[in-house]
Short mmCIF file of C-alpha atoms in Angstrom, two decimals:
data_model
loop_
_atom_site.label_atom_id
_atom_site.label_comp_id
_atom_site.label_asym_id
_atom_site.label_seq_id
_atom_site.Cartn_x
_atom_site.Cartn_y
_atom_site.Cartn_z
CA LYS K 298 24.36 18.85 16.24
CA GLN K 299 21.61 21.44 16.19
CA GLU K 300 19.46 21.68 19.30
CA VAL K 301 16.37 23.84 19.64
CA THR K 302 15.04 24.93 23.02
CA GLN K 303 11.76 26.57 23.87
CA ILE K 304 11.19 27.82 27.39
CA PRO K 305 8.83 27.87 29.20
CA ALA K 306 6.98 24.71 28.20
CA ALA K 307 3.63 26.29 29.03
CA LEU K 308 2.24 29.78 29.35
CA SER K 309 -1.14 31.12 30.47
CA VAL K 310 -2.14 34.72 29.85
CA PRO K 311 -5.34 36.77 29.98
CA GLU K 312 -7.01 37.77 26.75
CA GLY K 313 -5.72 40.97 25.16
CA GLU K 314 -2.16 40.66 26.39
CA ASN K 315 0.78 41.06 24.03
CA LEU K 316 3.18 38.18 24.46
CA VAL K 317 6.53 36.87 23.32
CA LEU K 318 7.46 33.24 22.79
CA ASN K 319 11.16 32.44 22.79
CA CYS K 320 13.20 29.96 20.81
CA SER K 321 16.94 29.37 21.01
CA PHE K 322 19.20 27.21 18.85
CA THR K 323 22.79 26.08 19.32
CA ASP K 324 24.18 26.28 15.77
CA SER K 325 23.89 29.77 14.32
CA ALA K 326 24.63 28.58 10.75
CA ILE K 327 21.00 28.12 9.84
CA TYR K 328 19.23 28.06 6.48
CA ASN K 329 15.83 29.13 7.74
CA LEU K 330 13.66 29.10 10.84
CA GLN K 331 9.96 28.36 10.96
CA TRP K 332 7.27 28.84 13.55
CA PHE K 333 4.38 26.38 13.59
CA ARG K 334 1.12 26.11 15.47
CA GLN K 335 -0.30 22.77 16.59
CA ASP K 336 -3.85 22.40 17.88
CA PRO K 337 -4.74 19.35 20.02
CA GLY K 338 -5.20 16.25 17.89
CA LYS K 339 -4.25 18.13 14.73
CA GLY K 340 -1.26 18.51 12.47
CA LEU K 341 1.07 21.49 12.35
CA THR K 342 0.27 24.73 10.57
CA SER K 343 3.12 26.89 9.38
CA LEU K 344 2.84 30.44 10.69
CA LEU K 345 6.00 32.18 9.56
CA LEU K 346 9.24 31.27 7.80
CA ILE K 347 12.33 33.46 8.18
CA GLN K 348 15.22 32.99 5.78
CA SER K 349 18.74 33.23 7.22
CA SER K 350 19.23 36.58 5.47
CA GLN K 351 16.08 38.08 7.03
CA ARG K 352 15.59 39.66 10.43
CA GLU K 353 11.83 39.34 10.78
CA GLN K 354 8.56 38.31 9.18
CA THR K 355 5.05 39.51 9.91
CA SER K 356 1.63 38.03 9.37
CA GLY K 357 -1.37 39.74 10.89
CA ARG K 358 -0.95 39.88 14.67
CA LEU K 359 2.16 37.70 14.50
CA ASN K 360 5.72 38.91 14.17
CA ALA K 361 8.74 36.63 14.23
CA SER K 362 12.27 37.91 14.60
CA LEU K 363 15.59 36.19 14.04
CA ASP K 364 18.97 36.94 15.58
CA LYS K 365 21.37 34.37 14.19
CA SER K 366 24.43 35.59 16.05
CA SER K 367 22.79 35.03 19.42
CA GLY K 368 20.94 31.92 18.29
CA ARG K 369 17.50 33.28 19.08
CA SER K 370 14.09 33.81 17.57
CA THR K 371 10.98 35.30 19.11
CA LEU K 372 7.36 35.04 18.09
CA TYR K 373 5.39 38.11 19.11
CA ILE K 374 1.61 37.78 19.36
CA ALA K 375 -0.27 41.04 19.65
CA ALA K 376 -3.61 41.37 21.44
CA SER K 377 -3.89 37.67 22.23
CA GLN K 378 -7.25 35.93 21.86
CA PRO K 379 -8.62 32.63 23.25
CA GLY K 380 -8.40 31.27 19.70
CA ASP K 381 -4.62 31.65 19.90
CA SER K 382 -4.51 28.85 22.48
CA ALA K 383 -2.36 26.11 20.98
CA THR K 384 1.17 24.73 21.06
CA TYR K 385 3.72 26.84 19.21
CA LEU K 386 6.77 25.08 17.81
CA CYS K 387 9.97 26.56 16.50
CA ALA K 388 11.98 24.61 13.92
CA VAL K 389 15.38 25.26 12.40
CA LYS K 390 16.83 24.06 9.11
CA THR K 391 20.62 24.10 8.76
CA GLY K 392 20.92 23.46 5.03
CA ALA K 393 18.86 23.17 1.85
CA ASN K 394 18.78 19.38 2.01
CA SER K 395 18.82 19.08 5.76
CA LYS K 396 16.06 18.21 8.15
CA LEU K 397 13.98 20.52 10.32
CA THR K 398 15.01 20.31 13.96
CA PHE K 399 12.07 21.09 16.23
CA GLY K 400 11.84 22.47 19.72
CA LYS K 401 9.43 20.80 22.13
CA GLY K 402 6.98 23.66 21.81
CA ILE K 403 5.28 26.13 24.12
CA THR K 404 1.69 25.37 25.06
CA LEU K 405 -0.15 28.68 25.21
CA SER K 406 -3.46 29.16 26.95
CA VAL K 407 -5.25 32.50 26.53
CA ARG K 408 -7.93 32.96 29.19
CA PRO K 409 -11.13 34.84 28.27
CA ASP P 284 -10.12 19.63 -0.14
CA THR P 285 -7.53 18.48 2.36
CA ALA P 286 -4.05 19.40 1.13
CA VAL P 287 -2.15 16.61 2.89
CA SER P 288 -4.24 13.63 3.88
CA GLN P 289 -3.12 10.55 5.73
CA THR P 290 -4.98 7.38 6.56
CA PRO P 291 -5.89 5.93 8.88
CA LYS P 292 -6.34 8.57 11.55
CA TYR P 293 -6.19 5.98 14.31
CA LEU P 294 -4.47 2.61 14.26
CA VAL P 295 -4.58 0.13 17.13
CA THR P 296 -2.71 -3.12 16.65
CA GLN P 297 -0.90 -5.92 18.42
CA MET P 298 2.83 -6.21 18.86
CA GLY P 299 4.48 -8.08 16.03
CA ASN P 300 1.97 -7.07 13.37
CA ASP P 301 2.83 -5.28 10.12
CA LYS P 302 0.93 -2.10 9.26
CA SER P 303 0.95 0.69 6.69
CA ILE P 304 0.08 4.36 6.85
CA LYS P 305 -0.75 6.17 3.63
CA CYS P 306 -0.14 9.79 2.74
CA GLU P 307 -1.26 11.81 -0.25
CA GLN P 308 -0.79 15.47 -1.10
CA ASN P 309 -2.73 17.37 -3.76
CA LEU P 310 -0.54 20.47 -3.68
CA GLY P 311 1.74 19.48 -6.55
CA HIS P 312 4.72 19.46 -4.20
CA ASP P 313 8.00 17.70 -4.98
CA THR P 314 9.06 16.88 -1.42
CA MET P 315 7.35 14.76 1.21
CA TYR P 316 8.27 13.84 4.78
CA TRP P 317 7.42 11.48 7.60
CA TYR P 318 7.71 12.64 11.22
CA LYS P 319 7.22 10.86 14.53
CA GLN P 320 5.83 12.69 17.56
CA ASP P 321 6.36 10.73 20.75
CA SER P 322 4.48 10.83 24.04
CA LYS P 323 6.55 13.81 25.16
CA LYS P 324 5.37 15.69 22.05
CA PHE P 325 8.87 15.76 20.59
CA LEU P 326 8.63 15.89 16.79
CA LYS P 327 11.43 14.20 14.83
CA ILE P 328 12.00 13.68 11.13
CA MET P 329 12.13 10.09 9.94
CA PHE P 330 12.34 10.31 6.15
CA SER P 331 12.25 12.85 3.37
CA TYR P 332 11.67 12.19 -0.33
CA ASN P 333 12.22 14.61 -3.19
CA ASN P 334 10.79 13.60 -6.57
CA LYS P 335 10.43 10.04 -5.30
CA GLU P 336 14.09 9.90 -4.23
CA LEU P 337 15.14 9.40 -0.62
CA ILE P 338 16.87 12.55 0.65
CA ILE P 339 16.81 12.23 4.41
CA ASN P 340 16.93 8.96 6.31
CA GLU P 341 17.37 9.49 10.01
CA THR P 342 18.41 6.76 12.38
CA VAL P 343 15.23 4.78 12.05
CA PRO P 344 14.98 0.99 12.53
CA ASN P 345 14.86 -0.82 9.21
CA ARG P 346 11.46 -2.15 10.25
CA PHE P 347 10.25 1.19 8.90
CA SER P 348 10.20 1.35 5.12
CA PRO P 349 8.88 4.36 3.21
CA LYS P 350 7.61 3.95 -0.33
CA SER P 351 6.92 6.70 -2.82
CA PRO P 352 5.06 5.38 -5.88
CA ASP P 353 4.78 8.91 -7.27
CA LYS P 354 5.42 12.48 -6.15
CA ALA P 355 1.97 12.81 -4.60
CA HIS P 356 2.23 9.76 -2.35
CA LEU P 357 4.56 8.69 0.43
CA ASN P 358 3.50 5.63 2.37
CA LEU P 359 5.06 4.24 5.52
CA HIS P 360 5.18 0.51 6.15
CA ILE P 361 6.14 -0.78 9.58
CA ASN P 362 7.11 -4.42 10.16
CA SER P 363 7.06 -6.31 13.45
CA LEU P 364 5.52 -3.49 15.44
CA GLU P 365 6.90 -2.86 18.93
CA LEU P 366 5.44 -1.10 21.96
CA GLY P 367 7.88 1.78 21.47
CA ASP P 368 6.45 2.48 18.03
CA SER P 369 3.33 3.92 19.67
CA ALA P 370 3.26 7.58 18.67
CA VAL P 371 1.60 10.03 16.32
CA TYR P 372 3.04 9.89 12.81
CA PHE P 373 2.77 12.98 10.66
CA CYS P 374 3.17 13.27 6.93
CA ALA P 375 4.15 16.61 5.42
CA SER P 376 5.03 18.09 2.05
CA SER P 377 6.77 21.18 0.68
CA GLN P 378 7.09 22.56 -2.82
CA ASP P 379 10.77 21.75 -2.88
CA LEU P 380 13.91 21.79 -0.77
CA LEU P 381 15.00 25.29 -1.70
CA GLY P 382 14.54 28.44 0.32
CA GLY P 383 11.76 30.90 0.78
CA ALA P 384 8.08 30.14 0.70
CA LYS P 385 8.74 26.98 -1.33
CA ASN P 386 10.27 25.47 1.77
CA ILE P 387 7.17 25.83 3.95
CA GLN P 388 5.97 22.42 5.06
CA TYR P 389 2.29 21.50 5.10
CA PHE P 390 1.30 18.79 7.55
CA GLY P 391 -1.36 16.12 7.59
CA ALA P 392 -3.57 15.66 10.64
CA GLY P 393 -1.52 12.72 11.93
CA THR P 394 -2.01 9.00 12.49
CA ARG P 395 -2.17 7.94 16.12
CA LEU P 396 -0.62 4.50 16.35
CA SER P 397 -1.15 2.43 19.49
CA VAL P 398 0.71 -0.86 19.78
CA LEU P 399 -0.70 -3.18 22.45
#
């Protein structure tokens, strides 16, 4: 059974800092991994999707890496801004027809 | 235009009632999902439909019945509501089940259900 862990549950940083959010999963036989952002009272927005054959994906100030053998993914946010404050969720899919298994998320607060 | 829209946004009801939540996507996607996010913010899949066919059915009480009249709609009907059903329910869609960008899921804003 796939389990996804995100630690810490919350993080507070000053504006401008580069930061790394961690995600770990127990079953390394994954199909893809996605990072989502959730704002309070809103739905999830997909940020990056990494296929199992890929090592990383980049979008603007975001970079996500994947190391299947160690069961880890990181989301790197460069030059953080107050607008980046949100909950970031990692989700893993183990097969084409399988479900997404979510971590509990990391609530990020970027202080002006 | 909202890509994935669900109604209502808020739903407050008494225990024992039957209620429905509607979801529509205008993205032309083949696959739709229902998720439940509990008070601890844990997000779990409930159902997944691909081309109106049930693909994923997690261990969900049979009081919950999804219905997909067409590819663009996936509604969730809940019978005999219980206190433990209080949560935020999210609808989502993706182009299909295959890999790559087509697998990215787009979420609705959620329906906050409170059972009193």
